[in-house]
């Protein structure tokens, strides 16, 4: 048994513990201890990223199979699995983490217990990383919990703010219920199929031997709905605006970009188990997709808090992702394992992967902009007044004071809205292409209309930044910090990314084919 | 010898200039000069297009690079005669726009120049591309800078106008997108030249739907009755240069779309729907002309007259014969010159008096004789007097329509008379009658204004007398 494939996770874990220990024992001895913790986090996460990149191309053969330089193997009694697709996703995930750490550097240095926040983020990312490569239901559940537990603390990080505690409590209770449902689903699956291993389940559930038990199916439906809760798809989205608004902005950024990214990938892993009864079950995805698109379009229109607005907008984006899952079709092919995804549908996964990566990248950029907002008026406890800072009108006239950052945010928002030539257009284009390909014109129509409607509130942000005059009494300003660089970087990436989609699609499609061949 | 990628150069030079401007220091004030230099160079390069253009080949200056292999979407450029002149019109108008707004724009100058340069490159891109998806990308991308131009530097009601412009156009073009995706999906390519032959094999029932999806997008852009209501709002609120570029170039994208896509892709559906489009066009010509008569705001009047002129374009296109189509192309180009000239002319007096109400003017001929001469040329061009380019377009169009339906030809020619009914009173109200006391100190054209108006009126008369200069290319 080799630890090689999980070195990135181990590296993050060590990083997190070093930060915690360093703060506990040496924190008072160094006046710049917060910066040191920040650098530790950067070092360990870049090491993890570099390790992934360097191991991406050449095969690590442990006990797996090698095939044309591609690999698939599982580890630790089959509880974790690795292949090139998973490596690719992890590279994206760790890059997002690096961007996230850079964007919160100012927060870490200015807030009490800032480094601990960073440690929590690293721990949560360990969970996300394991979640992506988990290969049985137990590791799936555990890594999902590992991902969410630090999030509760991060949401409650602003101890003095009532809203922060409220949002953490709300998130904790609702999330606990969802986890309960998840566990119930897992127990049903285990009870009626006799296994928790994905590979074996694949045979039992989709296999030739037996007809699928209704209870196993119910179990998977429960599992899927609890993940739908985690990614805040309508109608399970009610928690997300409150949590987005109440939680401190760095935590919101982590929810929106990184935790959601990993959970969507987890959903892709799980939803294939529904294939056997797809004719009946795909209605779930169809319904949630349409609901999410509509909630995303209409919910945000009246919002005045920017974070709340982006919570609704992200529901809309999840709607796009779900609609591409809803149109998946399956065919039976006999080649070792029994069920493969139809060649028409595996294109979906490249579109889907591009969509979620671009969405997360844009989110990181947008929230980095919000992180660089600063309110110089304090309330009587000396805290920043969060609600005022993130009122949408506080952005008024930003174009004059910070032209480059505002222009970058404008690019990011147009990308969210799906206007060409930004990357957001291309990612929407791929998904629309497949929807039309599947001849699901109702879904295409809803997607199109919701895009038009959502443009309305995206435009409002731009209108406020460019068209409105700055209030002279406004205490909101933009501070110079690393987050500024992240905003500009993300904006450039969003413009330049379409040039590389060609290679990226090839890359993913080769690897997705690989997943299909090996069931993973 | 391999050809220079001259079209790419035209597209990317403005973008390159925007990058330079964006990273200039904050207090740098001469960004307009840089933009002007870039767009003038672009204009000179585009003149080279005419020299090198080979009339024997349909598509000149072809460039092709793969963009998305999977769906066979390419960066595929190439122009024929129609796109050649539309590109020239664009490269001519952009420097003019920048010159006339030198003094009138006070805030956010950098962003202003950037917006215009972006529009230039996107519009050239959409006229030059031979790939359907690439066209859509450029076509949609023009929305962003135009939205900002109306919203930031516009008049009192600018926010409403910019929203209306953006949402209206986006709504239309998303149907267009679905139709594009359907076509690409069906034939596995986005190459316009291949689709042109293949799309005709589709079932007529399907092409009817596809035609409607294309139609709604272009009809909103052009704009046709009853989708025209965004245009007067946008024109009235936009700054002068914004109106110039909107009337001169952007709404031409809709007409270009009809000519480049709707007709060749769906000839049967075009014929099927042509009677409806005839009706809508004639309604547009007569109805908006009557509305224009009642307008009190000069700019709004010209905006409505634009809708009427675009009615001639659509009716010409869907007469589906040579005269009609070349008349429509002629009308597109001449309207591009004439309406741009009129908006510039209005901008010139607006800057001096800060009013656009007709009733505030009168007797200007005594104070601004040169200006009055130029305005007369533009007015007559707009009315369609022989020897101006406006005449050629309307004349050919009506000949084309006459072959299809006498009734519609007669109704459309009614529009020419109605055009005279509002343009000539407008002229007499501004230039004759008594000089109002407020206008005592108004000055005649300065040198730059004189040159700009001279160039435009020269071109209007030149193409009126020698229409073959353009028609031989088409």
Short mmCIF file of N, CA and C in Angstrom, two decimals, chain B residues 17-171:
data_model
loop_
_atom_site.label_atom_id
_atom_site.label_comp_id
_atom_site.label_asym_id
_atom_site.label_seq_id
_atom_site.Cartn_x
_atom_site.Cartn_y
_atom_site.Cartn_z
N UNK B 17 -4.94 48.51 -29.13
CA UNK B 17 -4.95 49.90 -28.66
C UNK B 17 -5.67 50.03 -27.33
N UNK B 18 -6.75 49.26 -27.15
CA UNK B 18 -7.46 49.34 -25.86
C UNK B 18 -6.56 48.87 -24.74
N UNK B 19 -5.74 47.85 -25.00
CA UNK B 19 -4.84 47.38 -23.95
C UNK B 19 -3.86 48.47 -23.57
N UNK B 20 -3.33 49.16 -24.58
CA UNK B 20 -2.40 50.26 -24.27
C UNK B 20 -3.10 51.31 -23.42
N UNK B 21 -4.32 51.68 -23.84
CA UNK B 21 -5.04 52.73 -23.11
C UNK B 21 -5.36 52.29 -21.69
N UNK B 22 -5.74 51.01 -21.55
CA UNK B 22 -6.14 50.54 -20.23
C UNK B 22 -5.00 50.63 -19.23
N UNK B 23 -3.76 50.44 -19.70
CA UNK B 23 -2.66 50.42 -18.75
C UNK B 23 -1.88 51.74 -18.72
N UNK B 24 -2.47 52.78 -19.31
CA UNK B 24 -1.86 54.08 -19.17
C UNK B 24 -2.06 54.58 -17.74
N UNK B 25 -1.19 55.49 -17.29
CA UNK B 25 -1.40 56.03 -15.94
C UNK B 25 -2.75 56.72 -15.80
N UNK B 26 -3.22 56.80 -14.57
CA UNK B 26 -4.58 57.23 -14.29
C UNK B 26 -4.86 58.65 -14.78
N UNK B 27 -3.87 59.52 -14.64
CA UNK B 27 -4.16 60.92 -14.94
C UNK B 27 -3.81 61.30 -16.37
N UNK B 28 -3.55 60.30 -17.20
CA UNK B 28 -3.23 60.57 -18.60
C UNK B 28 -4.50 61.01 -19.31
N UNK B 29 -4.44 62.15 -20.01
CA UNK B 29 -5.68 62.70 -20.54
C UNK B 29 -5.83 62.54 -22.04
N UNK B 30 -4.77 62.13 -22.72
CA UNK B 30 -4.85 62.14 -24.17
C UNK B 30 -5.22 60.79 -24.77
N UNK B 31 -6.03 60.03 -24.04
CA UNK B 31 -6.34 58.70 -24.55
C UNK B 31 -7.09 58.77 -25.87
N UNK B 32 -7.85 59.88 -26.08
CA UNK B 32 -8.58 59.99 -27.33
C UNK B 32 -7.62 60.03 -28.51
N UNK B 33 -6.47 60.70 -28.34
CA UNK B 33 -5.52 60.76 -29.44
C UNK B 33 -5.04 59.36 -29.82
N UNK B 34 -4.76 58.54 -28.80
CA UNK B 34 -4.29 57.19 -29.10
C UNK B 34 -5.35 56.42 -29.86
N UNK B 35 -6.61 56.52 -29.35
CA UNK B 35 -7.70 55.83 -30.03
C UNK B 35 -7.85 56.32 -31.45
N UNK B 36 -7.70 57.62 -31.61
CA UNK B 36 -7.84 58.22 -32.94
C UNK B 36 -6.76 57.71 -33.87
N UNK B 37 -5.53 57.65 -33.34
CA UNK B 37 -4.43 57.16 -34.17
C UNK B 37 -4.71 55.73 -34.61
N UNK B 38 -5.12 54.88 -33.64
CA UNK B 38 -5.35 53.48 -33.97
C UNK B 38 -6.45 53.34 -35.01
N UNK B 39 -7.55 54.10 -34.81
CA UNK B 39 -8.67 53.90 -35.74
C UNK B 39 -8.37 54.50 -37.09
N UNK B 40 -7.54 55.56 -37.13
CA UNK B 40 -7.17 56.11 -38.43
C UNK B 40 -6.28 55.12 -39.20
N UNK B 41 -5.35 54.52 -38.47
CA UNK B 41 -4.51 53.51 -39.12
C UNK B 41 -5.39 52.40 -39.67
N UNK B 42 -6.37 52.03 -38.86
CA UNK B 42 -7.29 50.97 -39.28
C UNK B 42 -8.02 51.37 -40.56
N UNK B 43 -8.41 52.64 -40.62
CA UNK B 43 -9.12 53.11 -41.82
C UNK B 43 -8.21 53.01 -43.04
N UNK B 44 -6.97 53.42 -42.86
CA UNK B 44 -6.05 53.38 -43.99
C UNK B 44 -5.82 51.93 -44.44
N UNK B 45 -5.69 51.04 -43.45
CA UNK B 45 -5.51 49.63 -43.83
C UNK B 45 -6.73 49.13 -44.58
N UNK B 46 -7.92 49.56 -44.12
CA UNK B 46 -9.12 49.04 -44.78
C UNK B 46 -9.21 49.57 -46.21
N UNK B 47 -8.58 50.72 -46.48
CA UNK B 47 -8.56 51.18 -47.87
C UNK B 47 -7.78 50.21 -48.75
N UNK B 48 -6.77 49.58 -48.13
CA UNK B 48 -5.99 48.60 -48.88
C UNK B 48 -6.87 47.41 -49.29
N UNK B 49 -7.89 47.15 -48.48
CA UNK B 49 -8.81 46.06 -48.82
C UNK B 49 -9.40 46.28 -50.21
N UNK B 50 -9.84 47.55 -50.47
CA UNK B 50 -10.46 47.85 -51.76
C UNK B 50 -9.48 47.61 -52.89
N UNK B 51 -8.23 48.04 -52.65
CA UNK B 51 -7.24 47.94 -53.73
C UNK B 51 -6.97 46.47 -54.06
N UNK B 52 -6.84 45.66 -52.99
CA UNK B 52 -6.50 44.26 -53.23
C UNK B 52 -7.68 43.38 -53.55
N UNK B 53 -8.87 43.94 -53.46
CA UNK B 53 -10.06 43.10 -53.60
C UNK B 53 -10.16 42.56 -55.03
N UNK B 54 -10.38 41.28 -55.16
CA UNK B 54 -10.49 40.65 -56.47
C UNK B 54 -11.95 40.35 -56.74
N UNK B 55 -12.52 41.04 -57.72
CA UNK B 55 -13.97 40.91 -57.94
C UNK B 55 -14.36 39.54 -58.49
N UNK B 56 -13.37 38.82 -59.03
CA UNK B 56 -13.72 37.54 -59.65
C UNK B 56 -13.94 36.44 -58.63
N UNK B 57 -13.41 36.64 -57.44
CA UNK B 57 -13.59 35.63 -56.39
C UNK B 57 -14.68 36.13 -55.46
N UNK B 58 -15.53 35.21 -54.98
CA UNK B 58 -16.60 35.66 -54.09
C UNK B 58 -16.00 36.13 -52.77
N UNK B 59 -15.19 35.27 -52.14
CA UNK B 59 -14.69 35.64 -50.83
C UNK B 59 -13.19 35.84 -50.87
N UNK B 60 -12.79 37.06 -50.55
CA UNK B 60 -11.38 37.43 -50.55
C UNK B 60 -10.81 37.36 -49.15
N UNK B 61 -9.48 37.41 -49.08
CA UNK B 61 -8.75 37.53 -47.81
C UNK B 61 -9.13 36.43 -46.82
N UNK B 62 -9.16 35.21 -47.27
CA UNK B 62 -9.63 34.14 -46.38
C UNK B 62 -8.53 33.76 -45.38
N UNK B 63 -8.97 33.62 -44.13
CA UNK B 63 -8.08 33.13 -43.07
C UNK B 63 -8.83 32.06 -42.31
N UNK B 64 -8.12 31.04 -41.87
CA UNK B 64 -8.83 29.97 -41.16
C UNK B 64 -7.93 29.36 -40.10
N UNK B 65 -8.39 29.37 -38.87
CA UNK B 65 -7.71 28.69 -37.79
C UNK B 65 -8.76 27.97 -36.97
N UNK B 66 -8.41 26.81 -36.48
CA UNK B 66 -9.42 26.05 -35.75
C UNK B 66 -9.64 26.65 -34.36
N UNK B 67 -10.91 26.72 -33.96
CA UNK B 67 -11.24 27.27 -32.64
C UNK B 67 -11.73 26.17 -31.72
N UNK B 68 -12.74 25.45 -32.13
CA UNK B 68 -13.23 24.31 -31.35
C UNK B 68 -13.35 23.14 -32.31
N UNK B 69 -12.46 22.20 -32.19
CA UNK B 69 -12.46 21.07 -33.12
C UNK B 69 -13.75 20.31 -33.10
N UNK B 70 -14.23 20.10 -31.87
CA UNK B 70 -15.31 19.14 -31.68
C UNK B 70 -16.53 19.50 -32.50
N UNK B 71 -16.87 20.78 -32.53
CA UNK B 71 -18.06 21.18 -33.27
C UNK B 71 -17.68 21.80 -34.61
N UNK B 72 -16.41 21.67 -35.01
CA UNK B 72 -15.93 22.28 -36.25
C UNK B 72 -16.25 23.78 -36.29
N UNK B 73 -15.87 24.46 -35.24
CA UNK B 73 -16.02 25.92 -35.19
C UNK B 73 -14.65 26.52 -35.41
N UNK B 74 -14.56 27.39 -36.41
CA UNK B 74 -13.26 27.91 -36.79
C UNK B 74 -13.22 29.42 -36.69
N UNK B 75 -12.01 29.91 -36.55
CA UNK B 75 -11.79 31.35 -36.71
C UNK B 75 -11.61 31.54 -38.20
N UNK B 76 -12.73 31.80 -38.90
CA UNK B 76 -12.76 31.71 -40.35
C UNK B 76 -13.20 33.06 -40.89
N UNK B 77 -12.27 33.77 -41.54
CA UNK B 77 -12.59 35.10 -42.03
C UNK B 77 -12.55 35.14 -43.55
N UNK B 78 -13.26 36.07 -44.10
CA UNK B 78 -13.27 36.25 -45.54
C UNK B 78 -14.38 37.23 -45.87
N UNK B 79 -14.18 38.10 -46.87
CA UNK B 79 -15.20 39.11 -47.14
C UNK B 79 -15.60 39.10 -48.61
N UNK B 80 -16.86 39.41 -48.86
CA UNK B 80 -17.28 39.69 -50.23
C UNK B 80 -17.56 41.18 -50.35
N UNK B 81 -18.14 41.61 -51.48
CA UNK B 81 -18.31 43.04 -51.71
C UNK B 81 -19.14 43.73 -50.65
N UNK B 82 -20.21 43.05 -50.23
CA UNK B 82 -21.10 43.66 -49.24
C UNK B 82 -20.35 43.92 -47.94
N UNK B 83 -19.65 42.89 -47.45
CA UNK B 83 -18.96 43.09 -46.17
C UNK B 83 -17.81 44.08 -46.33
N UNK B 84 -17.21 44.11 -47.52
CA UNK B 84 -16.12 45.05 -47.75
C UNK B 84 -16.58 46.48 -47.47
N UNK B 85 -17.74 46.85 -48.04
CA UNK B 85 -18.17 48.23 -47.86
C UNK B 85 -18.69 48.49 -46.45
N UNK B 86 -19.27 47.49 -45.84
CA UNK B 86 -19.69 47.69 -44.45
C UNK B 86 -18.48 47.89 -43.55
N UNK B 87 -17.41 47.15 -43.81
CA UNK B 87 -16.20 47.33 -43.01
C UNK B 87 -15.64 48.72 -43.23
N UNK B 88 -15.63 49.16 -44.49
CA UNK B 88 -15.13 50.51 -44.77
C UNK B 88 -15.96 51.56 -44.04
N UNK B 89 -17.29 51.36 -44.06
CA UNK B 89 -18.17 52.30 -43.36
C UNK B 89 -17.79 52.36 -41.88
N UNK B 90 -17.56 51.19 -41.28
CA UNK B 90 -17.21 51.14 -39.86
C UNK B 90 -15.90 51.86 -39.60
N UNK B 91 -14.89 51.53 -40.40
CA UNK B 91 -13.58 52.14 -40.12
C UNK B 91 -13.61 53.64 -40.39
N UNK B 92 -14.51 54.08 -41.28
CA UNK B 92 -14.63 55.52 -41.52
C UNK B 92 -15.30 56.22 -40.34
N UNK B 93 -16.36 55.58 -39.81
CA UNK B 93 -17.16 56.28 -38.81
C UNK B 93 -16.48 56.34 -37.44
N UNK B 94 -15.68 55.32 -37.10
CA UNK B 94 -15.11 55.30 -35.75
C UNK B 94 -14.19 56.50 -35.49
N UNK B 95 -13.22 56.78 -36.38
CA UNK B 95 -12.40 57.98 -36.11
C UNK B 95 -13.25 59.25 -36.03
N UNK B 96 -14.27 59.34 -36.89
CA UNK B 96 -15.14 60.52 -36.85
C UNK B 96 -15.81 60.62 -35.49
N UNK B 97 -16.30 59.48 -34.99
CA UNK B 97 -16.94 59.48 -33.67
C UNK B 97 -16.00 59.99 -32.61
N UNK B 98 -14.75 59.54 -32.69
CA UNK B 98 -13.80 59.95 -31.65
C UNK B 98 -13.49 61.44 -31.77
N UNK B 99 -13.39 61.93 -33.02
CA UNK B 99 -13.08 63.36 -33.17
C UNK B 99 -14.20 64.22 -32.60
N UNK B 100 -15.46 63.87 -32.96
CA UNK B 100 -16.54 64.76 -32.53
C UNK B 100 -16.76 64.71 -31.04
N UNK B 101 -16.28 63.66 -30.36
CA UNK B 101 -16.55 63.64 -28.92
C UNK B 101 -15.35 64.12 -28.11
N UNK B 102 -14.39 64.71 -28.79
CA UNK B 102 -13.19 65.17 -28.11
C UNK B 102 -13.51 66.12 -26.96
N UNK B 103 -14.41 67.06 -27.22
CA UNK B 103 -14.70 68.06 -26.19
C UNK B 103 -15.93 67.72 -25.37
N UNK B 104 -16.85 66.95 -25.96
CA UNK B 104 -18.12 66.79 -25.26
C UNK B 104 -18.03 65.77 -24.13
N UNK B 105 -17.02 64.90 -24.14
CA UNK B 105 -16.95 63.88 -23.09
C UNK B 105 -16.02 64.38 -21.98
N UNK B 106 -16.57 64.46 -20.77
CA UNK B 106 -15.77 64.96 -19.67
C UNK B 106 -15.27 63.86 -18.74
N UNK B 107 -16.14 62.93 -18.40
CA UNK B 107 -15.71 61.93 -17.41
C UNK B 107 -15.39 60.59 -18.06
N UNK B 108 -14.55 59.83 -17.41
CA UNK B 108 -14.19 58.48 -17.84
C UNK B 108 -13.78 58.43 -19.31
N UNK B 109 -12.86 59.31 -19.66
CA UNK B 109 -12.46 59.38 -21.08
C UNK B 109 -11.87 58.09 -21.58
N UNK B 110 -11.01 57.50 -20.74
CA UNK B 110 -10.35 56.26 -21.13
C UNK B 110 -11.36 55.20 -21.53
N UNK B 111 -12.34 54.98 -20.63
CA UNK B 111 -13.34 53.94 -20.89
C UNK B 111 -14.10 54.24 -22.17
N UNK B 112 -14.31 55.53 -22.41
CA UNK B 112 -15.05 55.93 -23.61
C UNK B 112 -14.32 55.47 -24.87
N UNK B 113 -13.04 55.78 -24.92
CA UNK B 113 -12.26 55.39 -26.10
C UNK B 113 -12.23 53.87 -26.21
N UNK B 114 -12.05 53.21 -25.06
CA UNK B 114 -11.99 51.74 -25.09
C UNK B 114 -13.28 51.17 -25.67
N UNK B 115 -14.42 51.72 -25.24
CA UNK B 115 -15.70 51.21 -25.73
C UNK B 115 -15.78 51.34 -27.25
N UNK B 116 -15.38 52.50 -27.77
CA UNK B 116 -15.49 52.67 -29.22
C UNK B 116 -14.56 51.74 -29.98
N UNK B 117 -13.35 51.58 -29.46
CA UNK B 117 -12.42 50.69 -30.16
C UNK B 117 -12.92 49.26 -30.12
N UNK B 118 -13.51 48.87 -28.98
CA UNK B 118 -14.04 47.50 -28.89
C UNK B 118 -15.17 47.32 -29.90
N UNK B 119 -16.06 48.32 -29.97
CA UNK B 119 -17.14 48.21 -30.95
C UNK B 119 -16.56 48.05 -32.34
N UNK B 120 -15.52 48.83 -32.63
CA UNK B 120 -14.94 48.74 -33.97
C UNK B 120 -14.48 47.32 -34.26
N UNK B 121 -13.73 46.74 -33.32
CA UNK B 121 -13.19 45.43 -33.66
C UNK B 121 -14.29 44.37 -33.70
N UNK B 122 -15.28 44.47 -32.82
CA UNK B 122 -16.35 43.47 -32.83
C UNK B 122 -17.18 43.57 -34.12
N UNK B 123 -17.47 44.82 -34.53
CA UNK B 123 -18.30 44.97 -35.71
C UNK B 123 -17.55 44.50 -36.96
N UNK B 124 -16.27 44.88 -37.06
CA UNK B 124 -15.50 44.38 -38.20
C UNK B 124 -15.47 42.87 -38.17
N UNK B 125 -15.28 42.33 -36.95
CA UNK B 125 -15.27 40.87 -36.82
C UNK B 125 -16.54 40.25 -37.34
N UNK B 126 -17.70 40.83 -36.98
CA UNK B 126 -18.93 40.17 -37.41
C UNK B 126 -19.17 40.35 -38.90
N UNK B 127 -18.67 41.43 -39.49
CA UNK B 127 -18.84 41.55 -40.94
C UNK B 127 -17.87 40.65 -41.69
N UNK B 128 -16.76 40.32 -41.05
CA UNK B 128 -15.71 39.62 -41.80
C UNK B 128 -15.78 38.10 -41.62
N UNK B 129 -16.58 37.62 -40.68
CA UNK B 129 -16.46 36.21 -40.38
C UNK B 129 -17.30 35.34 -41.30
N UNK B 130 -16.81 34.14 -41.54
CA UNK B 130 -17.57 33.16 -42.32
C UNK B 130 -17.94 31.97 -41.46
N UNK B 131 -17.95 32.17 -40.17
CA UNK B 131 -18.31 31.09 -39.26
C UNK B 131 -19.49 31.55 -38.43
N UNK B 132 -20.52 30.73 -38.38
CA UNK B 132 -21.76 31.14 -37.77
C UNK B 132 -21.60 31.44 -36.28
N UNK B 133 -20.88 30.56 -35.57
CA UNK B 133 -20.73 30.77 -34.12
C UNK B 133 -19.85 31.98 -33.85
N UNK B 134 -18.80 32.13 -34.66
CA UNK B 134 -17.94 33.29 -34.49
C UNK B 134 -18.73 34.57 -34.74
N UNK B 135 -19.61 34.52 -35.74
CA UNK B 135 -20.47 35.69 -35.99
C UNK B 135 -21.29 36.00 -34.75
N UNK B 136 -21.88 34.96 -34.17
CA UNK B 136 -22.71 35.19 -32.99
C UNK B 136 -21.88 35.82 -31.87
N UNK B 137 -20.67 35.34 -31.70
CA UNK B 137 -19.83 35.86 -30.63
C UNK B 137 -19.58 37.35 -30.83
N UNK B 138 -19.20 37.73 -32.04
CA UNK B 138 -18.95 39.14 -32.29
C UNK B 138 -20.24 39.96 -32.18
N UNK B 139 -21.30 39.39 -32.74
CA UNK B 139 -22.61 40.04 -32.78
C UNK B 139 -23.08 40.38 -31.36
N UNK B 140 -22.92 39.42 -30.45
CA UNK B 140 -23.36 39.63 -29.08
C UNK B 140 -22.41 40.55 -28.34
N UNK B 141 -21.13 40.42 -28.64
CA UNK B 141 -20.14 41.18 -27.89
C UNK B 141 -20.32 42.68 -28.09
N UNK B 142 -20.90 43.09 -29.22
CA UNK B 142 -21.10 44.52 -29.42
C UNK B 142 -22.05 45.11 -28.39
N UNK B 143 -22.87 44.25 -27.78
CA UNK B 143 -23.82 44.76 -26.79
C UNK B 143 -23.13 45.44 -25.62
N UNK B 144 -22.01 44.85 -25.16
CA UNK B 144 -21.40 45.34 -23.93
C UNK B 144 -20.93 46.79 -24.07
N UNK B 145 -20.07 47.09 -25.05
CA UNK B 145 -19.64 48.49 -25.15
C UNK B 145 -20.79 49.45 -25.43
N UNK B 146 -21.75 49.02 -26.25
CA UNK B 146 -22.85 49.95 -26.56
C UNK B 146 -23.69 50.21 -25.32
N UNK B 147 -23.91 49.16 -24.52
CA UNK B 147 -24.64 49.33 -23.26
C UNK B 147 -23.94 50.37 -22.40
N UNK B 148 -22.62 50.25 -22.30
CA UNK B 148 -21.87 51.20 -21.47
C UNK B 148 -21.92 52.60 -22.07
N UNK B 149 -21.83 52.71 -23.39
CA UNK B 149 -21.83 54.04 -24.00
C UNK B 149 -23.14 54.76 -23.71
N UNK B 150 -24.26 54.04 -23.90
CA UNK B 150 -25.53 54.71 -23.62
C UNK B 150 -25.65 55.01 -22.14
N UNK B 151 -25.26 54.03 -21.31
CA UNK B 151 -25.51 54.17 -19.87
C UNK B 151 -24.62 55.18 -19.20
N UNK B 152 -23.37 55.28 -19.60
CA UNK B 152 -22.45 56.16 -18.87
C UNK B 152 -22.52 57.59 -19.39
N UNK B 153 -22.50 57.73 -20.72
CA UNK B 153 -22.36 59.07 -21.26
C UNK B 153 -23.66 59.59 -21.87
N UNK B 154 -24.78 58.92 -21.54
CA UNK B 154 -26.04 59.27 -22.17
C UNK B 154 -26.75 60.42 -21.47
N UNK B 155 -28.01 60.64 -21.90
CA UNK B 155 -28.80 61.74 -21.36
C UNK B 155 -29.47 61.40 -20.04
N UNK B 156 -30.57 62.10 -19.76
CA UNK B 156 -31.21 62.00 -18.45
C UNK B 156 -31.75 60.60 -18.21
N UNK B 157 -32.41 60.06 -19.20
CA UNK B 157 -33.10 58.79 -19.02
C UNK B 157 -32.25 57.62 -19.50
N UNK B 158 -30.95 57.74 -19.33
CA UNK B 158 -30.04 56.83 -20.01
C UNK B 158 -30.13 55.40 -19.50
N UNK B 159 -30.42 55.24 -18.21
CA UNK B 159 -30.37 53.90 -17.65
C UNK B 159 -31.50 53.05 -18.22
N UNK B 160 -32.68 53.64 -18.29
CA UNK B 160 -33.81 52.93 -18.89
C UNK B 160 -33.47 52.54 -20.33
N UNK B 161 -32.91 53.50 -21.07
CA UNK B 161 -32.63 53.24 -22.48
C UNK B 161 -31.60 52.15 -22.64
N UNK B 162 -30.55 52.17 -21.79
CA UNK B 162 -29.49 51.18 -21.97
C UNK B 162 -30.00 49.78 -21.61
N UNK B 163 -30.81 49.71 -20.55
CA UNK B 163 -31.40 48.41 -20.19
C UNK B 163 -32.25 47.87 -21.32
N UNK B 164 -33.09 48.77 -21.84
CA UNK B 164 -34.02 48.34 -22.88
C UNK B 164 -33.25 47.82 -24.08
N UNK B 165 -32.21 48.57 -24.45
CA UNK B 165 -31.37 48.16 -25.57
C UNK B 165 -30.79 46.77 -25.32
N UNK B 166 -30.22 46.58 -24.13
CA UNK B 166 -29.49 45.34 -23.87
C UNK B 166 -30.44 44.15 -23.81
N UNK B 167 -31.48 44.27 -22.98
CA UNK B 167 -32.35 43.11 -22.76
C UNK B 167 -33.10 42.75 -24.04
N UNK B 168 -33.59 43.77 -24.74
CA UNK B 168 -34.31 43.54 -25.99
C UNK B 168 -33.45 42.74 -26.96
N UNK B 169 -32.22 43.25 -27.18
CA UNK B 169 -31.36 42.61 -28.18
C UNK B 169 -30.95 41.22 -27.73
N UNK B 170 -30.64 41.09 -26.44
CA UNK B 170 -30.21 39.79 -25.95
C UNK B 170 -31.33 38.77 -26.09
N UNK B 171 -32.55 39.20 -25.79
CA UNK B 171 -33.70 38.30 -25.90
C UNK B 171 -33.78 37.73 -27.31
#
